[in-house]
Tab-separated table of C-alpha atoms in Angstrom:
chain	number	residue	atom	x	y	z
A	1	UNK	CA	175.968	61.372	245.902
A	2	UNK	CA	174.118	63.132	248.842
A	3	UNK	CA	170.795	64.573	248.060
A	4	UNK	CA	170.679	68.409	249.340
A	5	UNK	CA	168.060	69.856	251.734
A	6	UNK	CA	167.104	73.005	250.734
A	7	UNK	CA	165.830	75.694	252.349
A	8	UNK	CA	163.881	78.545	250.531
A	9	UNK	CA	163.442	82.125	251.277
A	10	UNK	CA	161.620	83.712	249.123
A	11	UNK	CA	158.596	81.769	247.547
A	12	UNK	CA	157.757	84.209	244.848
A	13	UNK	CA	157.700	84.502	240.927
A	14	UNK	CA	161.694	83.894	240.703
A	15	UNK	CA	161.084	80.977	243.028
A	16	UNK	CA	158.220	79.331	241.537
A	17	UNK	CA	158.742	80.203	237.596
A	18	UNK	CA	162.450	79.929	237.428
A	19	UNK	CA	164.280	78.201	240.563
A	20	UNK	CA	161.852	75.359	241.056
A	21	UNK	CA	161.053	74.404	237.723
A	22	UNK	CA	165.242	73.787	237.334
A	23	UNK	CA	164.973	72.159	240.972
A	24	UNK	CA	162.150	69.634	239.731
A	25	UNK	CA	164.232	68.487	237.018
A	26	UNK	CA	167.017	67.634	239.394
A	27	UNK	CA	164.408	65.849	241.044
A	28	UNK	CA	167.139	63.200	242.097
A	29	UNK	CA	169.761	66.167	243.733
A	30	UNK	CA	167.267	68.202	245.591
A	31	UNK	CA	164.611	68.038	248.298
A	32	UNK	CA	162.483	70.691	249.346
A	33	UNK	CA	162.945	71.105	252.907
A	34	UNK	CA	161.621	74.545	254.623
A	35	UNK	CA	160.228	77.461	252.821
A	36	UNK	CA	159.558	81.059	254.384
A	37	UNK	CA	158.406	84.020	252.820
A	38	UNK	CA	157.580	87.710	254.091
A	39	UNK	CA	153.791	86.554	253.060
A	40	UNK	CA	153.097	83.159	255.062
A	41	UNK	CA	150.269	82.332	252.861
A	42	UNK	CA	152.082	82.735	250.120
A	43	UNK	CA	154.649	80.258	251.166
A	44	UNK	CA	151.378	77.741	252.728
A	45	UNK	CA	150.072	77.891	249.189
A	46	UNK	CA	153.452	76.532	247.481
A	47	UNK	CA	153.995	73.985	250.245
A	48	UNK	CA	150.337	72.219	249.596
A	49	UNK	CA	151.368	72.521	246.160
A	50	UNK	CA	154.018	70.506	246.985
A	51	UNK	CA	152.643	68.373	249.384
A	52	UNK	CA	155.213	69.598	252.231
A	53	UNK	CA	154.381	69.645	256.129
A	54	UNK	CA	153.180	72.986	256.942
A	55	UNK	CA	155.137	72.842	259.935
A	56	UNK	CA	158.311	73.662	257.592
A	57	UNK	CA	156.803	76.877	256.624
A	58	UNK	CA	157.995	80.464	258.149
A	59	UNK	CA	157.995	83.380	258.233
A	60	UNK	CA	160.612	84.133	259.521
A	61	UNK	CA	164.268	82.805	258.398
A	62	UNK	CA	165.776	83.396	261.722
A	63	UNK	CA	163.821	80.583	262.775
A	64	UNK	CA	163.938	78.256	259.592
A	65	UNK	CA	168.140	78.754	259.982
A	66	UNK	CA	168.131	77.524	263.209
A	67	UNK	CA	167.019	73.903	261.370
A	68	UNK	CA	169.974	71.609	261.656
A	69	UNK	CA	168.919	68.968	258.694
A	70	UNK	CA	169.078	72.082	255.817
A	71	UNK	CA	172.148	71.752	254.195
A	72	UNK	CA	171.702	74.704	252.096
A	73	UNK	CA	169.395	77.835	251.514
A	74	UNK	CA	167.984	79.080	247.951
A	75	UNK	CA	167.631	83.021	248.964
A	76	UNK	CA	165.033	84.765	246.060
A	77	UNK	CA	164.050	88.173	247.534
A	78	UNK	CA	163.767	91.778	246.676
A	79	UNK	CA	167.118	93.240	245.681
A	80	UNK	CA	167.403	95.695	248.439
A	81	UNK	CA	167.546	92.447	250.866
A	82	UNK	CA	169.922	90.779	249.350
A	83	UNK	CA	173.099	91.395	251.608
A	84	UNK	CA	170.921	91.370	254.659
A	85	UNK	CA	169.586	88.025	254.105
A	86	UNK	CA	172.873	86.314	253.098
A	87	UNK	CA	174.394	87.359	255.961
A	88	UNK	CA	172.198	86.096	257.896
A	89	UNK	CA	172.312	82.511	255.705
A	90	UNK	CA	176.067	82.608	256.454
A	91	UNK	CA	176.247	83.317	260.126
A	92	UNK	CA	173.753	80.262	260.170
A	93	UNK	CA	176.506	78.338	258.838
A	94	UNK	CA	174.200	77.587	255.585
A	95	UNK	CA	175.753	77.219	252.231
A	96	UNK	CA	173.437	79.494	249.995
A	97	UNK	CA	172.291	80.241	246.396
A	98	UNK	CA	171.342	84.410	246.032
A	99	UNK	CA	169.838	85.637	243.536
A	100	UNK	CA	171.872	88.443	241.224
A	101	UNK	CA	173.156	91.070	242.039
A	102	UNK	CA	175.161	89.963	245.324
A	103	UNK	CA	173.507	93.848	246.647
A	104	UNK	CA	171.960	96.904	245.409
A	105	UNK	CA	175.221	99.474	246.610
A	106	UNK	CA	178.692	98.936	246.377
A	107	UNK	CA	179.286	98.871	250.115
A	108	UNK	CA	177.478	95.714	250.675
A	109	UNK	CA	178.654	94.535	247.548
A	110	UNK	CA	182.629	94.536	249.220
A	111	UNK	CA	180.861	93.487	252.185
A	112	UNK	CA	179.874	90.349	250.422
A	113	UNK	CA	182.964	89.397	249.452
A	114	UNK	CA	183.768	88.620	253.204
A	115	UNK	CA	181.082	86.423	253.790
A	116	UNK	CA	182.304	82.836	252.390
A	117	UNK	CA	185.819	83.090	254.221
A	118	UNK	CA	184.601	84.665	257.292
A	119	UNK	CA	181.617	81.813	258.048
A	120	UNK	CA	183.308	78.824	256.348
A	121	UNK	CA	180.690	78.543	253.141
A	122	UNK	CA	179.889	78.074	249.660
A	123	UNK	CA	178.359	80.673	247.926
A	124	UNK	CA	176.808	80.889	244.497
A	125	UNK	CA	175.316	83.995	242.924
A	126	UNK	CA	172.318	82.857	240.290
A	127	UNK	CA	173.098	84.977	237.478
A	128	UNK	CA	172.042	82.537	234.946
A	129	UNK	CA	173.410	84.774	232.261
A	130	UNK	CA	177.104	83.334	232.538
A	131	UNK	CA	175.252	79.420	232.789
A	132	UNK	CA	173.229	80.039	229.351
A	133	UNK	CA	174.151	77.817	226.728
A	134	UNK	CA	173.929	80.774	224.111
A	135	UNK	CA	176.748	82.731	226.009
A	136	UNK	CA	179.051	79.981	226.620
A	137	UNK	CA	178.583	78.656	222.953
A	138	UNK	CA	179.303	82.520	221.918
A	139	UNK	CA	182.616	82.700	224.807
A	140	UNK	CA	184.118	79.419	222.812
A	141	UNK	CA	183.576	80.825	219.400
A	142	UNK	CA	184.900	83.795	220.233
A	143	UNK	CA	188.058	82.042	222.454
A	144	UNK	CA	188.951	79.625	219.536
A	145	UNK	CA	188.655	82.453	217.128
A	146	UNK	CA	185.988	80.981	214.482
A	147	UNK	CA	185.846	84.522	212.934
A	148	UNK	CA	189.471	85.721	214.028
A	149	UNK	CA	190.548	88.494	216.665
A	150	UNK	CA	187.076	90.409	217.949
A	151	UNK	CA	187.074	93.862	216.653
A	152	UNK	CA	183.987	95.430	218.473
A	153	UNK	CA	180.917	94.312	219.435
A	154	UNK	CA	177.310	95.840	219.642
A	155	UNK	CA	174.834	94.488	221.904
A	156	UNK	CA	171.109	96.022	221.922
A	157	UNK	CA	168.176	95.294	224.283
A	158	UNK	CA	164.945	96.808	223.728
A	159	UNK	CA	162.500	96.019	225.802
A	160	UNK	CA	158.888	97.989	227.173
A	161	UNK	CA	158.766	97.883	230.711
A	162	UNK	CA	155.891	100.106	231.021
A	163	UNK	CA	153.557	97.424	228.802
A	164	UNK	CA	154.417	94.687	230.775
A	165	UNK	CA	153.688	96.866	234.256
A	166	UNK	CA	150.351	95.547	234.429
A	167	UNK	CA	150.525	92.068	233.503
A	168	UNK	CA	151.218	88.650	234.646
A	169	UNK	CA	155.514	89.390	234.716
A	170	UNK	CA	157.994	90.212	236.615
A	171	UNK	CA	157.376	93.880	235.908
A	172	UNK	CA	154.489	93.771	237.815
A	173	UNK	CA	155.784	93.845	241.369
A	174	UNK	CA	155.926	96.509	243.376
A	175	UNK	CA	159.357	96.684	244.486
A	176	UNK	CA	160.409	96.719	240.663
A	177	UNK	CA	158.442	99.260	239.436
A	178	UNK	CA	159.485	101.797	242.619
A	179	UNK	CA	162.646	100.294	243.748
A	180	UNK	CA	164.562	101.278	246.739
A	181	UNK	CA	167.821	101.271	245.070
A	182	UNK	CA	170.187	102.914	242.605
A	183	UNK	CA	169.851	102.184	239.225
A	184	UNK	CA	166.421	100.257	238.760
A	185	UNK	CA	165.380	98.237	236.101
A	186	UNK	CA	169.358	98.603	235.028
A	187	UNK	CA	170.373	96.986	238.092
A	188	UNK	CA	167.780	94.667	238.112
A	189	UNK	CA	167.739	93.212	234.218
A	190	UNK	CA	171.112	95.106	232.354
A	191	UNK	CA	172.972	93.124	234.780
A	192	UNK	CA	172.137	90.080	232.682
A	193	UNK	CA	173.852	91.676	229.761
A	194	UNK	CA	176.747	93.028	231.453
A	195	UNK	CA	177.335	89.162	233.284
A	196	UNK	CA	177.570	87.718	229.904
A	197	UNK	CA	179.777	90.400	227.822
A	198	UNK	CA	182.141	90.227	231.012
A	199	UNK	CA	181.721	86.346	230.668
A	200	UNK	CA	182.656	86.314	227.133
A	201	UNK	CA	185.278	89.265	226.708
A	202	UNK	CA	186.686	88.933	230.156
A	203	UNK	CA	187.384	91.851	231.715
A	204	UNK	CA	186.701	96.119	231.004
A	205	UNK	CA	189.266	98.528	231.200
A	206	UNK	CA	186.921	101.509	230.787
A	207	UNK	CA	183.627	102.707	230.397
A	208	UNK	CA	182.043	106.107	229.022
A	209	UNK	CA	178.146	106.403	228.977
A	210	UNK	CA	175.475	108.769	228.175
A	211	UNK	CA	171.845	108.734	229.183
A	212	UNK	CA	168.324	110.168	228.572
A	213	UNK	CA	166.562	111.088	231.915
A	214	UNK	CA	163.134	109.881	232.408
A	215	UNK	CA	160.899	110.541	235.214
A	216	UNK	CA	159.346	107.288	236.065
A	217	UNK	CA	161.248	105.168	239.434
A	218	UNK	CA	161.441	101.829	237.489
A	219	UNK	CA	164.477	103.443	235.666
A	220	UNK	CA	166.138	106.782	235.867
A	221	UNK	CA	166.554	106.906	232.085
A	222	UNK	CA	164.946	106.026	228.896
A	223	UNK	CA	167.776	104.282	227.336
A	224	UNK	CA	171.643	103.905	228.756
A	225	UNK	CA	174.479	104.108	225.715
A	226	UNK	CA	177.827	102.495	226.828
A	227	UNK	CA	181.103	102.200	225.009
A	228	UNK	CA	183.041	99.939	226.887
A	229	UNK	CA	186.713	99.302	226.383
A	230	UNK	CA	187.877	96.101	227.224
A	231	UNK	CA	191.584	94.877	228.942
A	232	UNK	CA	192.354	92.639	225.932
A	233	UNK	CA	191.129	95.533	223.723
A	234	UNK	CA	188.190	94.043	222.041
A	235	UNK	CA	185.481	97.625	221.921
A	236	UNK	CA	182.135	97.234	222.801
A	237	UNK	CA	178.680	99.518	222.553
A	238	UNK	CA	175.512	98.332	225.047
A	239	UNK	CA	172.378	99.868	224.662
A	240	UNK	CA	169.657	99.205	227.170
A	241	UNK	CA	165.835	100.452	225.996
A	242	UNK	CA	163.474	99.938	228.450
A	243	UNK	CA	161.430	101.945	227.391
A	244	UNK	CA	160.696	101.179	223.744
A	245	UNK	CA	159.170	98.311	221.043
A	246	UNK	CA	161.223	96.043	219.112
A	247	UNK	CA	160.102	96.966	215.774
A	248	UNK	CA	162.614	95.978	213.473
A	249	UNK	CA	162.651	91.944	212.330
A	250	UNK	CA	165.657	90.898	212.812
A	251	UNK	CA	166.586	93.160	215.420
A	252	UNK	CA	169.892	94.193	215.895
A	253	UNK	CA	170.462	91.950	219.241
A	254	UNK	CA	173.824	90.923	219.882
A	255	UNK	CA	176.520	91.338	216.543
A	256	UNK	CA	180.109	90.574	217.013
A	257	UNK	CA	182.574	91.827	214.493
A	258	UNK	CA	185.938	90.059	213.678
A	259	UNK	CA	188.549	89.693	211.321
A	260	UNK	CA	187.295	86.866	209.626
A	261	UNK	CA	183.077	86.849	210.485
A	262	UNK	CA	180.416	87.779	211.963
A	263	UNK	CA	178.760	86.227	215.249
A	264	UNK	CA	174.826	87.062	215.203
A	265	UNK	CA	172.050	86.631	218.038
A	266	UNK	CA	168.811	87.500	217.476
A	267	UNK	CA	167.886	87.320	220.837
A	268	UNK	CA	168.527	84.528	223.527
A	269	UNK	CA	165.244	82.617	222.876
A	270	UNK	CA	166.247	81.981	219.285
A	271	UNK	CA	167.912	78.842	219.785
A	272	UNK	CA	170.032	79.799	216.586
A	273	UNK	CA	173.842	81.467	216.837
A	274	UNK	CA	174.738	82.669	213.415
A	275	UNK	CA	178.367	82.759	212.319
A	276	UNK	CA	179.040	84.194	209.452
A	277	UNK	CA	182.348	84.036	207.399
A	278	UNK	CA	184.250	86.916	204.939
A	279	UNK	CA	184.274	83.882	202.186
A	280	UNK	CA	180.689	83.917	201.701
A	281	UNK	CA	180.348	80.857	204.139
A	282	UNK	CA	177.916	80.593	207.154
A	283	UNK	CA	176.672	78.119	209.890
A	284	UNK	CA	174.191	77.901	212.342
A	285	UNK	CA	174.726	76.469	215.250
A	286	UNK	CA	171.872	75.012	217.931
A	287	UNK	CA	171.191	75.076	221.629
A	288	UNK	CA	168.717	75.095	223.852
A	289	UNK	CA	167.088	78.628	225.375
A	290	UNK	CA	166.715	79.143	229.069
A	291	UNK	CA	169.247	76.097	230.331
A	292	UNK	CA	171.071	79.031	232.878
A	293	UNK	CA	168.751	77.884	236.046
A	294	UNK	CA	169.438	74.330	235.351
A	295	UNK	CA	173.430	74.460	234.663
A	296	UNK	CA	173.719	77.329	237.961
A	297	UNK	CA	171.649	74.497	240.304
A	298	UNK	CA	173.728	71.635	239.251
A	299	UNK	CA	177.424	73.474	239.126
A	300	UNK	CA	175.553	74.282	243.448
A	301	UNK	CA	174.746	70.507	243.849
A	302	UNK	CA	177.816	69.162	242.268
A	303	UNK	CA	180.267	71.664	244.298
A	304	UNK	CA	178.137	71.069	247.477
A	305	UNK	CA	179.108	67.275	246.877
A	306	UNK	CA	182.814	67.959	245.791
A	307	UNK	CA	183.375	67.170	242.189
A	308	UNK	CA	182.745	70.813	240.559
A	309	UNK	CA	183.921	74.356	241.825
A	310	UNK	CA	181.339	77.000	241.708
A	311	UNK	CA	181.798	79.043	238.151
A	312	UNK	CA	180.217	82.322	239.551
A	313	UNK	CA	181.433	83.656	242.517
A	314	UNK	CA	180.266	86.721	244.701
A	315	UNK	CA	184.141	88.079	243.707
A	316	UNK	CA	182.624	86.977	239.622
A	317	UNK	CA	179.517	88.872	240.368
A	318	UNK	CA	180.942	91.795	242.171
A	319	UNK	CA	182.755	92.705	239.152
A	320	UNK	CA	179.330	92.337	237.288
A	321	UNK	CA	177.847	95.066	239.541
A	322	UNK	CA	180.676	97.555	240.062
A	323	UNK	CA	180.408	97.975	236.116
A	324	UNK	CA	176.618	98.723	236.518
A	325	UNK	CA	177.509	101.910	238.973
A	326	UNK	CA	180.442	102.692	236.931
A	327	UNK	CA	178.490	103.027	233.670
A	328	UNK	CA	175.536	105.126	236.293
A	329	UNK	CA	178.012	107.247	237.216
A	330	UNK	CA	179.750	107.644	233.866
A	331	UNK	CA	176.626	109.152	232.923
A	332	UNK	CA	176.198	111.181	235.965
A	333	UNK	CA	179.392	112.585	236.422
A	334	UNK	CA	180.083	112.891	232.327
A	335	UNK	CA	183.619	111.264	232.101
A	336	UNK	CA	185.403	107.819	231.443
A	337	UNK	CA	185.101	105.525	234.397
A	338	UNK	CA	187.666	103.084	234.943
A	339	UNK	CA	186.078	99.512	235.706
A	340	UNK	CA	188.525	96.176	236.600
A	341	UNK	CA	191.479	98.865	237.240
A	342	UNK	CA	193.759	97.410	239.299
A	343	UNK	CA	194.072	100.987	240.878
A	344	UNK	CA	191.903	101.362	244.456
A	345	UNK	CA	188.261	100.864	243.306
A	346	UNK	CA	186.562	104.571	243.721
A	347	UNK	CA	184.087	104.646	247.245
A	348	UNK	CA	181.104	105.955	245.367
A	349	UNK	CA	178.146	106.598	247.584
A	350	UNK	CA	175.527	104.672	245.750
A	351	UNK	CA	173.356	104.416	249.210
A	352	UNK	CA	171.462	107.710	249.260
A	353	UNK	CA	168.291	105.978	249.878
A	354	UNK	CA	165.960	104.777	252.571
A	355	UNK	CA	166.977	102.221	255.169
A	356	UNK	CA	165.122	98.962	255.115
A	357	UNK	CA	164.669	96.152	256.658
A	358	UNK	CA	164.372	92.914	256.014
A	359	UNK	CA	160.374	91.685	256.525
A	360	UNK	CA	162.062	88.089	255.927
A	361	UNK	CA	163.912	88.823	259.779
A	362	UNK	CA	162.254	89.441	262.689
């Protein structure tokens, strides 16, 4: 099959921790063909890494789109540019990879959805959270009913964004800890829990949410409680801690209830999924942490080449983010938010904040 082209925007941590490592083991799929990035020397650096012609390094994407030998672009930059830069990927006639979420408001979220049909391309969003092996393992315990119909679920993240401000992390940048967007660090890394609870429940009637105000930017609040009700009426409770330590060993994680078991994950780096069974029985079963980056590059290479449909879709991911405002606004607004309602979605104005632009467009 046809190797793809690639064209990068966005050289940074996401880029060279996450995408390229995945891109290097499909060494046989993908070539590295153009890379820009807002800080040219950044992007020089990673191209003599890689041994690429510095004359395929911009600045600029408008120019690097104009390129007639990329087949497809790998877009990895700040949230707030999401939209802009994929439409501009599109209009180019590229097919693209973007990084979650599809946009940081809900209007460029529904302008999203236009993009594939209206410029004739394939569009993945990277939210490796529905391509983990943990959450598709969990999806097909849950679908063949191991432990019988799902009562509720709880699913609790505790994490200390504040101690990992200063250090060699994702936390550390900038636009991250003093985002131009709704929602933060919520937006930003909740998303991840809410793609894979949507992946394996399907979809949410309802939400109700409380949370406690904080006044740091990375996050409006120091944790976000959600009860979630879902169409098939499985009940759910999300926590998201971003502000605390993970004290207690095991920690509560991820703990779905049913009538026969128990599903347990510690966390998804534990490479363990523990079923448990109401006879006294138990099993653990294996897999292999961190495989979403891989599995969401192939699923691009083999639909670019025609043997695979992409598995998450801008209209997948749209869903993802709508729930992230609706559960923001629960909070806000103090009552029960309906979420994949097939009554006229709500025009929330999630875009009180300041206009940018894109330093990736000149």
């Amino acid at each position: 099959m046809k190797k793809i082209r690639l064209g990068i925007i966005g050289t940074g941590m996401a880029w060279e921790r996450l995408h390229y490592p995945a891109i290097l083991e499909l060494g046989d799929k993908y070539e590295i063909a153009a890379l820009c990035n807002r800080t040219f020397k950044d992007a020089e650096n990673f191209a003599k890494k890689i041994n690429l012609n510095l004359n395929n390094v911009y600045d600029n994407c408008d120019e690097m789109l104009k390129r007639p030998d990329i087949d497809a672009v790998d877009i990895l930059v700040p949230i707030e540019y999401n939209y802009e830069i994929s439409e501009k990927v599109a209009k180019a006639g590229k097919n693209f990879i973007c990084e979650k979420p599809l946009a940081s408001n809900m209007n460029d979220a529904r302008k999203f959805l236009e993009l594939s049909k209206k410029y004739n391309v394939k569009i993945m969003i990277a939210e490796n959270f529905r391509y983990n092996e943990e959450n598709n393992k969990i999806k097909e315990l849950v679908e063949s009913k191991k432990i019988g119909d799902v009562i509720y679920f709880i699913r609790n993240n505790v994490s200390c964004f504040p101690c990992e401000m200063t250090k060699d992390t994702f936390a550390a940048a900038e636009w991250r800890q003093h985002p131009k967007f709704k929602g933060g660090a919520f937006l930003d890394a909740a998303l991840h829990d809410i793609a894979a609870i949507r992946h394996i429940f399907g979809a949410v009637e309802c939400v109700h949410a409380f949370g406690k105000p904080q006044p740091q930017d990375y996050n409006p609040y120091f944790s976000i409680n959600s009860n979630i009700l879902f169409e098939n009426g499985v009940i759910g409770q999300y926590t998201y801690f971003p502000s605390g330590i993970e004290t207690q060993k095991p920690p509560v994680g991820f703990r779905i209830y049913g009538t026969n078991g128990q599903i347990y994950l510690e966390d998804k780096s534990s490479g363990i999924i523990n079923v448990f069974y109401n006879d006294g029985s138990s099993e653990q079963i294996k897999y292999t942490p961190e495989r979403g980056f891989y599995n969401e590059l192939l699923n691009f290479y083999n639909t670019l080449n025609g043997t695979e449909e992409i598995s998450v879709t801008p209209e997948i991911e749209y869903g993802d983010v709508k729930m992230v405002f609706d559960i923001l606004e629960s909070i806000s607004s103090k009552n029960v938010i309906y979420v994949d309602s097939p009554s006229p979605i709500k025009n929330i104005d999630l875009e009180e904040t300041q206009e940018t632009t894109s330093p990736y467009i000149q």
